[in-house]
Amino acid sequence: MVRMRALREAPSSGPIIGDYMLLGEILVRKGKATRADVDKALGIQKDTGERIGAVMVRMGVLKEEDVLEALSEQTRIPVIDFSRVEIDKNLFREIPSKLVHSRTFLPLRRENNTLTVAISDPLNLSSLDDLRTILGVDIKPVLARERDIQKTMTELFGVGADTVDQMIEESADELTVLKDEEDKTGDLELVEDAALIKLVNQIIKEALADRASDIHIEPVEGDLRVRYRIDGVLHRQPMPPQLSKFQSAIISRLKIMANLNIAERRLPQDGRIKLKIGGRNIDVRVSVIPTLVGEGIVMRLLDRQSIALSLEDLGMADGTFAVFKEVIAQPHGIFLVTGPTGSGKTTTLYAALNRLNSIDTKIVTIEDPVEYQLEGINQIHVRSKIGLTFAHGLRSILRHDPDIIMVGEIRDLETAQIAVQAALTGHLVLSTLHTNDAPQAITRLVDMGVEPFLISSTVEGMMAQRLVRTICPHCREEYAPSAKEIEFILRLGRDESPVKSLFRGRGCEECRFTGFRGRSGIFEIFRVDDSMRDLINKNPTSHVVRNEARRGGMISLREDGIRMVREGKTTIEEVISTAKEDEPSAAKAGNRPAG
């Protein structure tokens, strides 16, 4: 075709600068970039060899869509909207897998003797030439974003499909010694194979790109399921169907990375991997458990750059924030943060420590495990196998003259008693408990065996928290609430002003069409004042403690969630699914503080 010949004749070195200047002229004329931006990008391009459009996107000057529009004007190749494209999957049966997985193009449809193909770089046509030769068809190129092509290829074939195909091809003629299921530890040669290493790395990198907090690799009958937990919700990740053939090798590779025993398949194991990806230091906590059909692995991804180490970033309401700062400013006493696993308790305590950290304050923590390293703070990792428990470590910490102590979790009476003694001897102790709300922390300590009078003498405050998904900013839209939604907000919220509009997410590529992107905390906090201390000494139920806390001004988790709904940050459904409804007696108007 004439257009294809014209594009192939474009120079590939030296004089191509003039061709790129044409693209630069288009961008300047359209007001997308300045002449200085283009000159700077050309300077970088000479050193890196990248396309100038890619350089300007990386510089933050342009969006990928801007480059595509300019390229379309330059080459007269139309830009397509991927959300409206239907892909004929049967086309991929005719194309060699190696060519398909080059990921530089995506066949869309075939009409008569013309194949429409999506490309992101109109000057990289070698794959299209190969495709035209193999299929004997004319090629009609259309422009699309590179990430759309990559994402669609992943959805069609799965993460690392090209790597899996390569591994299958390389192992097709190999002699395999069959082993009993109990003795299978994975082919040690395959475990160190470059293709397998690349595949495991691709799974981890894809999870980080999707903002996943956990990777679940689970064997099921005849398959190996990979799921990413994103914003607290598990999503199944497309994977090549042949992946299950390499199940034992993948598990063994991850065990080696985490310094675990690859020969042990009968007992659970825990390990840790330290990675550096794109300048980011990633800690990966690895947990392996044996199941009926093989070993399952969960990897917790901890990215220090993503943690909110500022109190202001936690998303607390003004009143809650004021009480929180007041409690952690106390010279001694205990402050407890409660909630289920994954509710952000450790992040909250880290933010508090970051605020309290100074040259004249000694802070020591004991954690299981240490999730993030905090500069200027002494952090101890619990090692139960060698006797370094929370209780043992806490005793040792007290001999190091600390001002502030953080205990990762109070799990037993011994740890609780030492924490109480530390508070009584002039230390501020921050810790966590696994309870459903803040008032239940009192009864939990009593159930452990701590005397009520010691609790009332040492505990300064308690806070419960949850994480709710926030509305995606890319597809956020305003709408008129229904009568039922208005009634719900007025009944369970603290604000009695009219509800005129709410917000929700339509669903887009940025949020995986869920309508949510990211999470924020909702909180309930109360100070232990004189009235509450008198009540605690009487060994009350959590229901009674809650009513007293409400009378003292505590805002409940669900009320705080409704505040976020009014502010357009989340939805009613998200708050309902995350926070338990208040007990009727605690929510009566007579028990609720004004305001």
Tab-separated table of N, CA and C in Angstrom, residues 36-138:
chain	number	residue	atom	x	y	z
A	36	ALA	N	10.597	25.430	23.637
A	36	ALA	CA	11.620	25.008	24.600
A	36	ALA	C	11.433	23.544	24.989
A	37	ASP	N	10.167	23.108	25.138
A	37	ASP	CA	9.903	21.706	25.458
A	37	ASP	C	10.432	20.783	24.357
A	38	VAL	N	10.171	21.171	23.107
A	38	VAL	CA	10.606	20.353	21.975
A	38	VAL	C	12.129	20.290	21.915
A	39	ASP	N	12.785	21.447	22.095
A	39	ASP	CA	14.258	21.463	22.047
A	39	ASP	C	14.853	20.595	23.147
A	40	LYS	N	14.284	20.681	24.349
A	40	LYS	CA	14.775	19.870	25.453
A	40	LYS	C	14.592	18.383	25.168
A	41	ALA	N	13.426	18.035	24.619
A	41	ALA	CA	13.147	16.634	24.291
A	41	ALA	C	14.090	16.123	23.215
A	42	LEU	N	14.416	16.961	22.235
A	42	LEU	CA	15.343	16.547	21.187
A	42	LEU	C	16.730	16.265	21.758
A	43	GLY	N	17.124	17.081	22.749
A	43	GLY	CA	18.414	16.841	23.390
A	43	GLY	C	18.446	15.507	24.103
A	44	ILE	N	17.363	15.190	24.805
A	44	ILE	CA	17.282	13.895	25.502
A	44	ILE	C	17.231	12.759	24.488
A	45	GLN	N	16.499	12.976	23.404
A	45	GLN	CA	16.331	11.939	22.385
A	45	GLN	C	17.653	11.527	21.748
A	46	LYS	N	18.564	12.500	21.585
A	46	LYS	CA	19.869	12.186	21.002
A	46	LYS	C	20.659	11.227	21.882
A	47	ASP	N	20.466	11.342	23.207
A	47	ASP	CA	21.200	10.488	24.144
A	47	ASP	C	20.554	9.122	24.326
A	48	THR	N	19.225	9.071	24.315
A	48	THR	CA	18.519	7.828	24.646
A	48	THR	C	18.043	7.058	23.426
A	49	GLY	N	17.845	7.748	22.303
A	49	GLY	CA	17.330	7.075	21.118
A	49	GLY	C	15.826	6.837	21.147
A	50	GLU	N	15.146	7.357	22.166
A	50	GLU	CA	13.688	7.186	22.251
A	50	GLU	C	12.982	8.044	21.212
A	51	ARG	N	11.730	7.709	20.961
A	51	ARG	CA	10.882	8.574	20.158
A	51	ARG	C	10.648	9.873	20.922
A	52	ILE	N	10.582	10.972	20.196
A	52	ILE	CA	10.450	12.261	20.872
A	52	ILE	C	9.131	12.353	21.641
A	53	GLY	N	8.084	11.718	21.089
A	53	GLY	CA	6.806	11.730	21.793
A	53	GLY	C	6.897	11.033	23.133
A	54	ALA	N	7.589	9.877	23.147
A	54	ALA	CA	7.767	9.138	24.402
A	54	ALA	C	8.572	9.950	25.403
A	55	VAL	N	9.580	10.678	24.904
A	55	VAL	CA	10.395	11.514	25.786
A	55	VAL	C	9.544	12.594	26.432
A	56	MET	N	8.677	13.241	25.638
A	56	MET	CA	7.872	14.339	26.168
A	56	MET	C	6.790	13.838	27.134
A	57	VAL	N	6.312	12.623	26.911
A	57	VAL	CA	5.372	12.030	27.868
A	57	VAL	C	6.084	11.759	29.183
A	58	ARG	N	7.302	11.212	29.105
A	58	ARG	CA	8.072	10.935	30.309
A	58	ARG	C	8.453	12.224	31.037
A	59	MET	N	8.666	13.293	30.285
A	59	MET	CA	8.969	14.596	30.891
A	59	MET	C	7.764	15.183	31.618
A	60	GLY	N	6.562	14.646	31.323
A	60	GLY	CA	5.345	15.185	31.925
A	60	GLY	C	4.768	16.354	31.153
A	61	VAL	N	5.321	16.640	29.973
A	61	VAL	CA	4.845	17.758	29.154
A	61	VAL	C	3.554	17.384	28.436
A	62	LEU	N	3.486	16.135	27.969
A	62	LEU	CA	2.346	15.677	27.180
A	62	LEU	C	1.699	14.452	27.790
A	63	LYS	N	0.469	14.210	27.376
A	63	LYS	CA	-0.192	12.941	27.622
A	63	LYS	C	-0.029	12.085	26.366
A	64	GLU	N	-0.166	10.784	26.536
A	64	GLU	CA	-0.006	9.893	25.391
A	64	GLU	C	-1.027	10.207	24.308
A	65	GLU	N	-2.211	10.647	24.728
A	65	GLU	CA	-3.257	10.994	23.763
A	65	GLU	C	-2.832	12.168	22.889
A	66	ASP	N	-2.089	13.137	23.480
A	66	ASP	CA	-1.618	14.289	22.703
A	66	ASP	C	-0.662	13.852	21.610
A	67	VAL	N	0.237	12.915	21.942
A	67	VAL	CA	1.198	12.426	20.962
A	67	VAL	C	0.480	11.693	19.838
A	68	LEU	N	-0.525	10.877	20.196
A	68	LEU	CA	-1.262	10.135	19.170
A	68	LEU	C	-1.975	11.071	18.204
A	69	GLU	N	-2.588	12.126	18.729
A	69	GLU	CA	-3.282	13.085	17.860
A	69	GLU	C	-2.312	13.750	16.893
A	70	ALA	N	-1.120	14.116	17.388
A	70	ALA	CA	-0.119	14.740	16.523
A	70	ALA	C	0.401	13.743	15.487
A	71	LEU	N	0.651	12.502	15.911
A	71	LEU	CA	1.099	11.474	14.972
A	71	LEU	C	0.037	11.204	13.904
A	72	SER	N	-1.224	11.246	14.313
A	72	SER	CA	-2.313	11.036	13.363
A	72	SER	C	-2.319	12.121	12.300
A	73	GLU	N	-2.101	13.363	12.745
A	73	GLU	CA	-2.053	14.469	11.791
A	73	GLU	C	-0.830	14.349	10.893
A	74	GLN	N	0.279	13.885	11.450
A	74	GLN	CA	1.522	13.773	10.690
A	74	GLN	C	1.454	12.656	9.658
A	75	THR	N	0.864	11.514	10.021
A	75	THR	CA	0.889	10.325	9.156
A	75	THR	C	-0.430	10.049	8.452
A	76	ARG	N	-1.488	10.788	8.861
A	76	ARG	CA	-2.839	10.575	8.325
A	76	ARG	C	-3.372	9.172	8.662
A	77	ILE	N	-2.887	8.618	9.752
A	77	ILE	CA	-3.436	7.358	10.253
A	77	ILE	C	-4.427	7.705	11.356
A	78	PRO	N	-5.676	7.220	11.302
A	78	PRO	CA	-6.681	7.622	12.295
A	78	PRO	C	-6.409	7.031	13.679
A	79	VAL	N	-6.865	7.735	14.700
A	79	VAL	CA	-6.802	7.263	16.084
A	79	VAL	C	-8.125	6.588	16.427
A	80	ILE	N	-8.074	5.459	17.121
A	80	ILE	CA	-9.304	4.751	17.478
A	80	ILE	C	-9.557	4.854	18.978
A	81	ASP	N	-10.825	4.720	19.344
A	81	ASP	CA	-11.232	4.665	20.749
A	81	ASP	C	-11.376	3.194	21.134
A	82	PHE	N	-10.467	2.714	21.981
A	82	PHE	CA	-10.425	1.283	22.301
A	82	PHE	C	-11.682	0.814	23.019
A	83	SER	N	-12.361	1.709	23.710
A	83	SER	CA	-13.561	1.305	24.445
A	83	SER	C	-14.695	0.896	23.507
A	84	ARG	N	-14.588	1.274	22.232
A	84	ARG	CA	-15.659	0.957	21.273
A	84	ARG	C	-15.231	-0.061	20.225
A	85	VAL	N	-14.068	-0.657	20.425
A	85	VAL	CA	-13.532	-1.581	19.423
A	85	VAL	C	-13.899	-3.015	19.764
A	86	GLU	N	-14.372	-3.759	18.775
A	86	GLU	CA	-14.617	-5.192	18.928
A	86	GLU	C	-13.484	-5.945	18.242
A	87	ILE	N	-12.879	-6.870	18.973
A	87	ILE	CA	-11.714	-7.595	18.468
A	87	ILE	C	-12.131	-9.001	18.047
A	88	ASP	N	-11.739	-9.388	16.835
A	88	ASP	CA	-11.997	-10.741	16.338
A	88	ASP	C	-10.888	-11.655	16.859
A	89	LYS	N	-11.188	-12.414	17.911
A	89	LYS	CA	-10.167	-13.263	18.542
A	89	LYS	C	-9.721	-14.412	17.643
A	90	ASN	N	-10.536	-14.752	16.646
A	90	ASN	CA	-10.162	-15.855	15.749
A	90	ASN	C	-8.926	-15.513	14.926
A	91	LEU	N	-8.635	-14.224	14.791
A	91	LEU	CA	-7.459	-13.812	14.004
A	91	LEU	C	-6.173	-14.378	14.588
A	92	PHE	N	-6.131	-14.535	15.898
A	92	PHE	CA	-4.891	-14.928	16.550
A	92	PHE	C	-4.530	-16.377	16.285
A	93	ARG	N	-5.491	-17.163	15.788
A	93	ARG	CA	-5.188	-18.557	15.453
A	93	ARG	C	-4.299	-18.639	14.220
A	94	GLU	N	-4.356	-17.606	13.364
A	94	GLU	CA	-3.597	-17.627	12.112
A	94	GLU	C	-2.201	-17.029	12.276
A	95	ILE	N	-1.965	-16.352	13.383
A	95	ILE	CA	-0.718	-15.615	13.546
A	95	ILE	C	0.200	-16.379	14.490
A	96	PRO	N	1.458	-16.588	14.138
A	96	PRO	CA	2.400	-17.271	15.044
A	96	PRO	C	2.463	-16.557	16.389
A	97	SER	N	2.480	-17.367	17.473
A	97	SER	CA	2.425	-16.776	18.807
A	97	SER	C	3.593	-15.829	19.064
A	98	LYS	N	4.767	-16.143	18.507
A	98	LYS	CA	5.923	-15.281	18.732
A	98	LYS	C	5.685	-13.889	18.188
A	99	LEU	N	4.994	-13.819	17.037
A	99	LEU	CA	4.696	-12.523	16.431
A	99	LEU	C	3.615	-11.803	17.210
A	100	VAL	N	2.619	-12.550	17.673
A	100	VAL	CA	1.525	-11.955	18.455
A	100	VAL	C	2.076	-11.313	19.718
A	101	HIS	N	2.983	-12.017	20.386
A	101	HIS	CA	3.480	-11.554	21.675
A	101	HIS	C	4.563	-10.486	21.561
A	102	SER	N	4.849	-10.059	20.333
A	102	SER	CA	5.784	-8.936	20.198
A	102	SER	C	5.203	-7.678	20.832
A	103	ARG	N	3.854	-7.637	20.946
A	103	ARG	CA	3.135	-6.562	21.640
A	103	ARG	C	3.353	-5.180	21.017
A	104	THR	N	3.763	-5.157	19.757
A	104	THR	CA	3.896	-3.869	19.081
A	104	THR	C	2.657	-3.547	18.249
A	105	PHE	N	1.780	-4.526	18.106
A	105	PHE	CA	0.554	-4.302	17.331
A	105	PHE	C	-0.541	-5.216	17.870
A	106	LEU	N	-1.774	-4.927	17.463
A	106	LEU	CA	-2.909	-5.750	17.880
A	106	LEU	C	-3.892	-5.867	16.718
A	107	PRO	N	-4.013	-7.062	16.102
A	107	PRO	CA	-5.003	-7.251	15.033
A	107	PRO	C	-6.420	-7.058	15.573
A	108	LEU	N	-7.245	-6.320	14.837
A	108	LEU	CA	-8.599	-6.016	15.309
A	108	LEU	C	-9.664	-6.770	14.514
A	109	ARG	N	-9.627	-6.630	13.186
A	109	ARG	CA	-10.655	-7.302	12.371
A	109	ARG	C	-10.134	-7.475	10.941
A	110	ARG	N	-10.754	-8.418	10.235
A	110	ARG	CA	-10.366	-8.697	8.851
A	110	ARG	C	-11.592	-8.567	7.966
A	111	GLU	N	-11.474	-7.717	6.976
A	111	GLU	CA	-12.559	-7.509	6.016
A	111	GLU	C	-12.008	-7.716	4.618
A	112	ASN	N	-12.587	-8.707	3.915
A	112	ASN	CA	-12.095	-9.103	2.600
A	112	ASN	C	-10.614	-9.447	2.714
A	113	ASN	N	-9.739	-8.691	2.050
A	113	ASN	CA	-8.306	-9.004	2.112
A	113	ASN	C	-7.531	-7.926	2.866
A	114	THR	N	-8.234	-7.209	3.759
A	114	THR	CA	-7.588	-6.135	4.510
A	114	THR	C	-7.698	-6.402	6.002
A	115	LEU	N	-6.573	-6.337	6.688
A	115	LEU	CA	-6.514	-6.566	8.126
A	115	LEU	C	-6.274	-5.233	8.829
A	116	THR	N	-7.232	-4.859	9.700
A	116	THR	CA	-7.065	-3.637	10.490
A	116	THR	C	-6.248	-3.959	11.734
A	117	VAL	N	-5.170	-3.196	11.930
A	117	VAL	CA	-4.228	-3.476	13.012
A	117	VAL	C	-3.986	-2.195	13.807
A	118	ALA	N	-4.096	-2.306	15.136
A	118	ALA	CA	-3.804	-1.173	16.008
A	118	ALA	C	-2.316	-1.129	16.309
A	119	ILE	N	-1.711	0.070	16.174
A	119	ILE	CA	-0.302	0.268	16.482
A	119	ILE	C	-0.159	1.540	17.312
A	120	SER	N	0.921	1.644	18.058
A	120	SER	CA	1.164	2.862	18.843
A	120	SER	C	2.306	3.687	18.261
A	121	ASP	N	3.151	3.037	17.450
A	121	ASP	CA	4.290	3.728	16.841
A	121	ASP	C	4.241	3.513	15.335
A	122	PRO	N	3.803	4.518	14.557
A	122	PRO	CA	3.656	4.333	13.104
A	122	PRO	C	4.987	4.214	12.365
A	123	LEU	N	6.112	4.440	13.044
A	123	LEU	CA	7.410	4.330	12.381
A	123	LEU	C	8.091	2.988	12.652
A	124	ASN	N	7.446	2.125	13.443
A	124	ASN	CA	7.988	0.796	13.720
A	124	ASN	C	7.103	-0.221	13.014
A	125	LEU	N	7.474	-0.548	11.786
A	125	LEU	CA	6.573	-1.322	10.933
A	125	LEU	C	7.094	-2.715	10.592
A	126	SER	N	8.172	-3.136	11.218
A	126	SER	CA	8.734	-4.442	10.856
A	126	SER	C	7.757	-5.577	11.151
A	127	SER	N	7.066	-5.493	12.304
A	127	SER	CA	6.104	-6.550	12.645
A	127	SER	C	4.948	-6.577	11.660
A	128	LEU	N	4.513	-5.410	11.229
A	128	LEU	CA	3.410	-5.360	10.264
A	128	LEU	C	3.842	-5.930	8.920
A	129	ASP	N	5.093	-5.677	8.528
A	129	ASP	CA	5.611	-6.279	7.292
A	129	ASP	C	5.608	-7.798	7.391
A	130	ASP	N	6.052	-8.323	8.540
A	130	ASP	CA	6.034	-9.774	8.739
A	130	ASP	C	4.613	-10.312	8.669
A	131	LEU	N	3.693	-9.581	9.293
A	131	LEU	CA	2.299	-10.020	9.321
A	131	LEU	C	1.706	-10.049	7.917
A	132	ARG	N	2.007	-9.036	7.124
A	132	ARG	CA	1.481	-8.983	5.756
A	132	ARG	C	2.032	-10.124	4.915
A	133	THR	N	3.319	-10.432	5.121
A	133	THR	CA	3.940	-11.519	4.358
A	133	THR	C	3.350	-12.870	4.737
A	134	ILE	N	3.152	-13.113	6.050
A	134	ILE	CA	2.655	-14.407	6.533
A	134	ILE	C	1.213	-14.640	6.100
A	135	LEU	N	0.355	-13.609	6.257
A	135	LEU	CA	-1.072	-13.779	5.980
A	135	LEU	C	-1.442	-13.444	4.539
A	136	GLY	N	-0.569	-12.739	3.836
A	136	GLY	CA	-0.866	-12.366	2.457
A	136	GLY	C	-2.024	-11.407	2.347
A	137	VAL	N	-2.083	-10.444	3.220
A	137	VAL	CA	-3.191	-9.479	3.219
A	137	VAL	C	-2.628	-8.062	3.216
A	138	ASP	N	-3.494	-7.116	2.857
A	138	ASP	CA	-3.136	-5.712	3.004
A	138	ASP	C	-3.344	-5.303	4.461
